[in-house]
């Protein structure tokens, strides 16, 4: 299993001071920057694109950037995120006509590739592309907005995804996204997640380090 990683979603950060916010959350102990890209087509919201990813790199952010693409069609924006310095690029299978090709595009660009599953999307396609994914992201809310409530059925789905990863023998991150907080992170880790996206739970509090420390305290009880 991969080491636990905390990935704050900058969707809930103050966009007017984005560079400082990212610096601050990394200084508070975050491992990965989760970068939500929404196109007002695949999801009913519009956020940030490759220019902002590139601006964060130019500003000096060196931590891994996990670009969660909620964009349809996805292929034509993949190259821009590779150029912009994304580390992980994940997309929803519903947003690609050719899932295998999209994964290959990401990997050919030197990035790690991942598939994202909405709460009601089955994991079946994984069977055919397990050798091409570096990350499996399970949505525990319907995509489009921060600040929603964790859907409990995702815990069973995490166990299902964990079993697939373990059977593959590959190093694949199992990321969870939506409604993650200090109260539920332990149960989520026990169900098999190793990478935890949290937006509102971190950025809506004044002390990011206090939240991240509390999350790590909960995680330490899962893997002592
Ligand atoms: O991808 C998404 C929403 O579509 C997420 O990454 C959210 O931004 C997570 O926010 P919280 O649920 O943690 O507030
Ligand atoms: Fe996300």
mmCIF file of C-alpha atoms and ligand atoms in Angstrom:
data_model
loop_
_atom_site.group_PDB
_atom_site.id
_atom_site.type_symbol
_atom_site.label_atom_id
_atom_site.label_comp_id
_atom_site.label_asym_id
_atom_site.label_seq_id
_atom_site.Cartn_x
_atom_site.Cartn_y
_atom_site.Cartn_z
ATOM 1 C CA UNK A 1 0.000 0.000 0.000
ATOM 2 C CA UNK A 2 1.159 3.550 -0.721
ATOM 3 C CA UNK A 3 2.100 5.883 2.148
ATOM 4 C CA UNK A 4 -0.826 7.996 3.334
ATOM 5 C CA UNK A 5 -1.042 11.346 1.558
ATOM 6 C CA UNK A 6 -3.186 14.388 2.268
ATOM 7 C CA UNK A 7 -4.246 16.335 -0.815
ATOM 8 C CA UNK A 8 -5.994 19.633 -0.061
ATOM 9 C CA UNK A 9 -8.437 20.656 -2.794
ATOM 10 C CA UNK A 10 -7.641 24.242 -3.731
ATOM 11 C CA UNK A 11 -11.240 24.634 -4.910
ATOM 12 C CA UNK A 12 -11.955 25.891 -1.384
ATOM 13 C CA UNK A 13 -8.865 28.143 -1.209
ATOM 14 C CA UNK A 14 -8.960 31.912 -1.656
ATOM 15 C CA UNK A 15 -8.401 32.225 -5.428
ATOM 16 C CA UNK A 16 -7.352 35.857 -5.053
ATOM 17 C CA UNK A 17 -4.288 34.674 -3.105
ATOM 18 C CA UNK A 18 -3.824 31.217 -4.615
ATOM 19 C CA UNK A 19 -0.010 31.005 -4.539
ATOM 20 C CA UNK A 20 0.119 32.018 -0.878
ATOM 21 C CA UNK A 21 -2.692 29.612 -0.010
ATOM 22 C CA UNK A 22 -0.844 26.711 -1.644
ATOM 23 C CA UNK A 23 2.400 27.677 0.123
ATOM 24 C CA UNK A 24 0.532 27.838 3.407
ATOM 25 C CA UNK A 25 -1.172 24.468 3.097
ATOM 26 C CA UNK A 26 2.095 22.782 2.035
ATOM 27 C CA UNK A 27 3.903 24.373 4.990
ATOM 28 C CA UNK A 28 1.084 22.969 7.144
ATOM 29 C CA UNK A 29 2.054 19.441 6.055
ATOM 30 C CA UNK A 30 0.040 18.697 2.901
ATOM 31 C CA UNK A 31 1.604 16.185 0.483
ATOM 32 C CA UNK A 32 -0.200 16.781 -2.818
ATOM 33 C CA UNK A 33 -2.055 19.760 -4.324
ATOM 34 C CA UNK A 34 -5.483 18.645 -5.602
ATOM 35 C CA UNK A 35 -6.454 20.833 -8.576
ATOM 36 C CA UNK A 36 -10.125 20.646 -9.612
ATOM 37 C CA UNK A 37 -10.832 21.495 -13.235
ATOM 38 C CA UNK A 38 -14.522 22.028 -14.086
ATOM 39 C CA UNK A 39 -15.878 22.977 -17.504
ATOM 40 C CA UNK A 40 -19.551 23.912 -16.900
ATOM 41 C CA UNK A 41 -20.447 21.060 -19.281
ATOM 42 C CA UNK A 42 -19.408 17.753 -17.739
ATOM 43 C CA UNK A 43 -20.157 19.315 -14.329
ATOM 44 C CA UNK A 44 -22.290 22.386 -13.557
ATOM 45 C CA UNK A 45 -19.443 24.635 -12.399
ATOM 46 C CA UNK A 46 -16.495 26.461 -13.946
ATOM 47 C CA UNK A 47 -13.100 26.685 -12.264
ATOM 48 C CA UNK A 48 -9.458 26.842 -13.294
ATOM 49 C CA UNK A 49 -7.410 25.496 -16.186
ATOM 50 C CA UNK A 50 -3.838 24.774 -17.301
ATOM 51 C CA UNK A 51 -2.773 28.456 -17.164
ATOM 52 C CA UNK A 52 -3.340 28.455 -13.418
ATOM 53 C CA UNK A 53 -1.439 25.176 -13.015
ATOM 54 C CA UNK A 54 1.443 26.645 -14.971
ATOM 55 C CA UNK A 55 1.282 29.860 -12.887
ATOM 56 C CA UNK A 56 1.620 27.815 -9.680
ATOM 57 C CA UNK A 57 4.732 26.115 -11.100
ATOM 58 C CA UNK A 58 6.205 29.474 -12.117
ATOM 59 C CA UNK A 59 5.418 30.826 -8.659
ATOM 60 C CA UNK A 60 7.619 28.033 -7.270
ATOM 61 C CA UNK A 61 5.308 25.226 -6.202
ATOM 62 C CA UNK A 62 7.280 21.971 -6.524
ATOM 63 C CA UNK A 63 4.890 19.593 -4.708
ATOM 64 C CA UNK A 64 2.979 17.051 -6.826
ATOM 65 C CA UNK A 65 -0.089 18.584 -8.514
ATOM 66 C CA UNK A 66 -3.016 16.229 -8.952
ATOM 67 C CA UNK A 67 -5.176 17.576 -11.791
ATOM 68 C CA UNK A 68 -8.714 16.213 -11.443
ATOM 69 C CA UNK A 69 -10.256 16.867 -14.848
ATOM 70 C CA UNK A 70 -14.044 17.202 -14.872
ATOM 71 C CA UNK A 71 -13.972 18.120 -18.535
ATOM 72 C CA UNK A 72 -15.718 16.526 -21.524
ATOM 73 C CA UNK A 73 -14.277 15.735 -23.988
ATOM 74 C CA UNK A 74 -11.074 15.355 -22.031
ATOM 75 C CA UNK A 75 -8.414 14.446 -24.621
ATOM 76 C CA UNK A 76 -7.746 17.883 -26.071
ATOM 77 C CA UNK A 77 -6.892 19.414 -22.677
ATOM 78 C CA UNK A 78 -4.556 16.607 -21.535
ATOM 79 C CA UNK A 79 -1.534 17.951 -23.450
ATOM 80 C CA UNK A 80 -2.023 21.397 -21.915
ATOM 81 C CA UNK A 81 -1.882 19.969 -18.398
ATOM 82 C CA UNK A 82 1.233 17.947 -19.238
ATOM 83 C CA UNK A 83 2.856 21.200 -20.465
ATOM 84 C CA UNK A 84 1.585 23.065 -17.396
ATOM 85 C CA UNK A 85 3.464 20.759 -15.022
ATOM 86 C CA UNK A 86 0.745 18.494 -13.635
ATOM 87 C CA UNK A 87 2.082 15.383 -11.882
ATOM 88 C CA UNK A 88 -1.091 13.276 -11.840
ATOM 89 C CA UNK A 89 -3.838 13.716 -14.431
ATOM 90 C CA UNK A 90 -7.123 11.969 -13.692
ATOM 91 C CA UNK A 91 -10.338 11.934 -15.739
ATOM 92 C CA UNK A 92 -13.806 10.417 -15.591
ATOM 93 C CA UNK A 93 -14.417 7.443 -17.935
ATOM 94 C CA UNK A 94 -17.696 9.090 -19.064
ATOM 95 C CA UNK A 95 -15.650 12.028 -20.391
ATOM 96 C CA UNK A 96 -13.555 10.003 -22.842
ATOM 97 C CA UNK A 97 -14.622 8.158 -25.999
ATOM 98 C CA UNK A 98 -11.454 6.055 -25.780
ATOM 99 C CA UNK A 99 -10.381 5.490 -22.205
ATOM 100 C CA UNK A 100 -7.302 3.449 -23.042
ATOM 101 C CA UNK A 101 -6.102 6.137 -25.470
ATOM 102 C CA UNK A 102 -6.613 8.955 -22.940
ATOM 103 C CA UNK A 103 -4.636 7.056 -20.299
ATOM 104 C CA UNK A 104 -1.868 6.444 -22.807
ATOM 105 C CA UNK A 105 -1.785 10.140 -23.796
ATOM 106 C CA UNK A 106 -1.177 11.061 -20.150
ATOM 107 C CA UNK A 107 1.522 8.443 -19.662
ATOM 108 C CA UNK A 108 3.242 9.286 -22.948
ATOM 109 C CA UNK A 109 3.517 12.847 -21.617
ATOM 110 C CA UNK A 110 5.407 11.608 -18.572
ATOM 111 C CA UNK A 111 2.554 12.117 -16.076
ATOM 112 C CA UNK A 112 0.874 9.617 -13.815
ATOM 113 C CA UNK A 113 -2.596 8.651 -15.043
ATOM 114 C CA UNK A 114 -5.785 8.012 -13.142
ATOM 115 C CA UNK A 115 -9.464 7.232 -13.544
ATOM 116 C CA UNK A 116 -12.184 8.881 -11.470
ATOM 117 C CA UNK A 117 -15.401 7.110 -10.552
ATOM 118 C CA UNK A 118 -18.557 9.014 -9.619
ATOM 119 C CA UNK A 119 -20.601 7.580 -6.742
ATOM 120 C CA UNK A 120 -22.879 5.600 -9.097
ATOM 121 C CA UNK A 121 -20.271 4.668 -11.724
ATOM 122 C CA UNK A 122 -19.192 1.013 -11.527
ATOM 123 C CA UNK A 123 -15.494 0.046 -11.472
ATOM 124 C CA UNK A 124 -15.830 -2.465 -14.348
ATOM 125 C CA UNK A 125 -13.631 -0.641 -16.897
ATOM 126 C CA UNK A 126 -10.659 -0.973 -14.551
ATOM 127 C CA UNK A 127 -10.441 -4.640 -15.430
ATOM 128 C CA UNK A 128 -9.160 -3.715 -18.880
ATOM 129 C CA UNK A 129 -6.785 -0.870 -18.027
ATOM 130 C CA UNK A 130 -5.348 -1.783 -14.647
ATOM 131 C CA UNK A 131 -1.843 -1.848 -16.146
ATOM 132 C CA UNK A 132 -2.218 1.774 -17.274
ATOM 133 C CA UNK A 133 -3.488 3.467 -14.104
ATOM 134 C CA UNK A 134 -1.334 4.949 -11.365
ATOM 135 C CA UNK A 135 -4.270 6.304 -9.398
ATOM 136 C CA UNK A 136 -7.895 5.334 -8.823
ATOM 137 C CA UNK A 137 -9.992 8.206 -7.525
ATOM 138 C CA UNK A 138 -13.356 7.446 -5.980
ATOM 139 C CA UNK A 139 -15.773 10.356 -5.698
ATOM 140 C CA UNK A 140 -17.651 10.293 -2.415
ATOM 141 C CA UNK A 141 -19.896 13.157 -3.571
ATOM 142 C CA UNK A 142 -21.312 13.989 -6.985
ATOM 143 C CA UNK A 143 -18.682 16.121 -8.726
ATOM 144 C CA UNK A 144 -19.058 19.852 -9.235
ATOM 145 C CA UNK A 145 -18.838 21.500 -5.835
ATOM 146 C CA UNK A 146 -16.885 21.513 -2.611
ATOM 147 C CA UNK A 147 -18.540 21.354 0.782
ATOM 148 C CA UNK A 148 -20.882 18.391 0.147
ATOM 149 C CA UNK A 149 -21.584 15.509 2.503
ATOM 150 C CA UNK A 150 -19.656 12.205 2.230
ATOM 151 C CA UNK A 151 -21.806 9.413 0.674
ATOM 152 C CA UNK A 152 -21.389 6.395 3.029
ATOM 153 C CA UNK A 153 -21.849 3.745 0.289
ATOM 154 C CA UNK A 154 -18.402 4.814 -0.956
ATOM 155 C CA UNK A 155 -16.835 2.836 1.896
ATOM 156 C CA UNK A 156 -17.896 -0.466 0.297
ATOM 157 C CA UNK A 157 -16.681 0.768 -3.062
ATOM 158 C CA UNK A 158 -13.291 1.597 -1.511
ATOM 159 C CA UNK A 159 -13.018 -1.985 -0.237
ATOM 160 C CA UNK A 160 -13.840 -3.218 -3.756
ATOM 161 C CA UNK A 161 -11.181 -0.955 -5.321
ATOM 162 C CA UNK A 162 -8.601 -1.918 -2.674
ATOM 163 C CA UNK A 163 -9.103 -5.602 -3.482
ATOM 164 C CA UNK A 164 -8.572 -4.901 -7.206
ATOM 165 C CA UNK A 165 -5.384 -2.942 -6.492
ATOM 166 C CA UNK A 166 -3.995 -5.603 -4.161
ATOM 167 C CA UNK A 167 -4.753 -8.322 -6.733
ATOM 168 C CA UNK A 168 -2.959 -6.317 -9.454
ATOM 169 C CA UNK A 169 0.303 -6.227 -7.509
ATOM 170 C CA UNK A 170 0.909 -2.726 -8.914
ATOM 171 C CA UNK A 171 1.617 0.493 -7.029
ATOM 172 C CA UNK A 172 -1.629 2.379 -7.538
ATOM 173 C CA UNK A 173 -2.856 5.180 -5.310
ATOM 174 C CA UNK A 174 -6.427 4.902 -4.053
ATOM 175 C CA UNK A 175 -7.710 8.432 -3.621
ATOM 176 C CA UNK A 176 -10.987 9.544 -2.089
ATOM 177 C CA UNK A 177 -12.588 12.892 -2.885
ATOM 178 C CA UNK A 178 -15.601 14.602 -1.343
ATOM 179 C CA UNK A 179 -16.746 15.324 2.187
ATOM 180 C CA UNK A 180 -13.538 14.048 3.833
ATOM 181 C CA UNK A 181 -12.912 15.504 7.300
ATOM 182 C CA UNK A 182 -11.220 14.744 10.634
ATOM 183 C CA UNK A 183 -14.274 12.828 11.840
ATOM 184 C CA UNK A 184 -14.498 10.348 8.951
ATOM 185 C CA UNK A 185 -10.906 10.051 7.638
ATOM 186 C CA UNK A 186 -10.095 7.060 9.849
ATOM 187 C CA UNK A 187 -13.052 4.961 8.607
ATOM 188 C CA UNK A 188 -12.136 5.940 5.045
ATOM 189 C CA UNK A 189 -8.538 4.788 5.548
ATOM 190 C CA UNK A 190 -9.725 1.559 7.146
ATOM 191 C CA UNK A 191 -11.802 0.907 4.011
ATOM 192 C CA UNK A 192 -8.621 1.096 1.911
ATOM 193 C CA UNK A 193 -7.952 4.688 0.818
ATOM 194 C CA UNK A 194 -4.375 5.972 1.008
ATOM 195 C CA UNK A 195 -4.776 9.446 -0.518
ATOM 196 C CA UNK A 196 -7.252 11.910 0.973
ATOM 197 C CA UNK A 197 -8.602 14.976 -0.806
ATOM 198 C CA UNK A 198 -10.063 17.556 1.559
ATOM 199 C CA UNK A 199 -11.159 21.020 0.518
ATOM 200 C CA UNK A 200 -13.639 22.705 2.823
ATOM 201 C CA UNK A 201 -12.485 20.727 5.887
ATOM 202 C CA UNK A 202 -9.058 22.389 5.588
ATOM 203 C CA UNK A 203 -9.558 25.758 3.881
ATOM 204 C CA UNK A 204 -12.659 26.726 5.862
ATOM 205 C CA UNK A 205 -10.650 26.585 9.094
ATOM 206 C CA UNK A 206 -8.233 29.320 10.178
ATOM 207 C CA UNK A 207 -5.442 26.895 11.174
ATOM 208 C CA UNK A 208 -4.620 24.498 8.287
ATOM 209 C CA UNK A 209 -1.871 22.803 10.282
ATOM 210 C CA UNK A 210 -4.261 21.973 13.136
ATOM 211 C CA UNK A 211 -6.631 20.203 10.706
ATOM 212 C CA UNK A 212 -3.850 18.320 8.890
ATOM 213 C CA UNK A 213 -2.253 17.292 12.207
ATOM 214 C CA UNK A 214 -5.632 16.041 13.440
ATOM 215 C CA UNK A 215 -6.090 14.058 10.203
ATOM 216 C CA UNK A 216 -2.618 12.525 10.588
ATOM 217 C CA UNK A 217 -3.432 11.654 14.184
ATOM 218 C CA UNK A 218 -6.481 9.714 12.993
ATOM 219 C CA UNK A 219 -4.464 8.008 10.234
ATOM 220 C CA UNK A 220 -1.752 6.977 12.697
ATOM 221 C CA UNK A 221 -4.353 4.830 14.437
ATOM 222 C CA UNK A 222 -4.924 2.886 11.207
ATOM 223 C CA UNK A 223 -1.245 2.237 10.465
ATOM 224 C CA UNK A 224 0.662 2.485 13.713
HETATM 225 O O1 LIG B 1 -13.728 17.231 -7.095
HETATM 226 C C1 LIG B 1 -14.284 17.787 -6.183
HETATM 227 C C2 LIG B 1 -15.703 18.241 -6.336
HETATM 228 O O2 LIG B 1 -16.153 17.916 -7.595
HETATM 229 C C3 LIG B 1 -13.569 17.925 -4.923
HETATM 230 O O3 LIG B 1 -12.191 17.837 -5.043
HETATM 231 C C4 LIG B 1 -14.024 18.930 -3.907
HETATM 232 O O4 LIG B 1 -13.407 20.171 -4.080
HETATM 233 C C5 LIG B 1 -13.750 18.436 -2.513
HETATM 234 O O5 LIG B 1 -14.208 19.377 -1.616
HETATM 235 P P1 LIG B 1 -14.699 18.975 -0.158
HETATM 236 O O6 LIG B 1 -15.849 18.008 -0.330
HETATM 237 O O7 LIG B 1 -13.532 18.354 0.535
HETATM 238 O O8 LIG B 1 -15.116 20.291 0.432
HETATM 239 FE FE1 LIG B 2 -11.592 16.760 -6.948
#
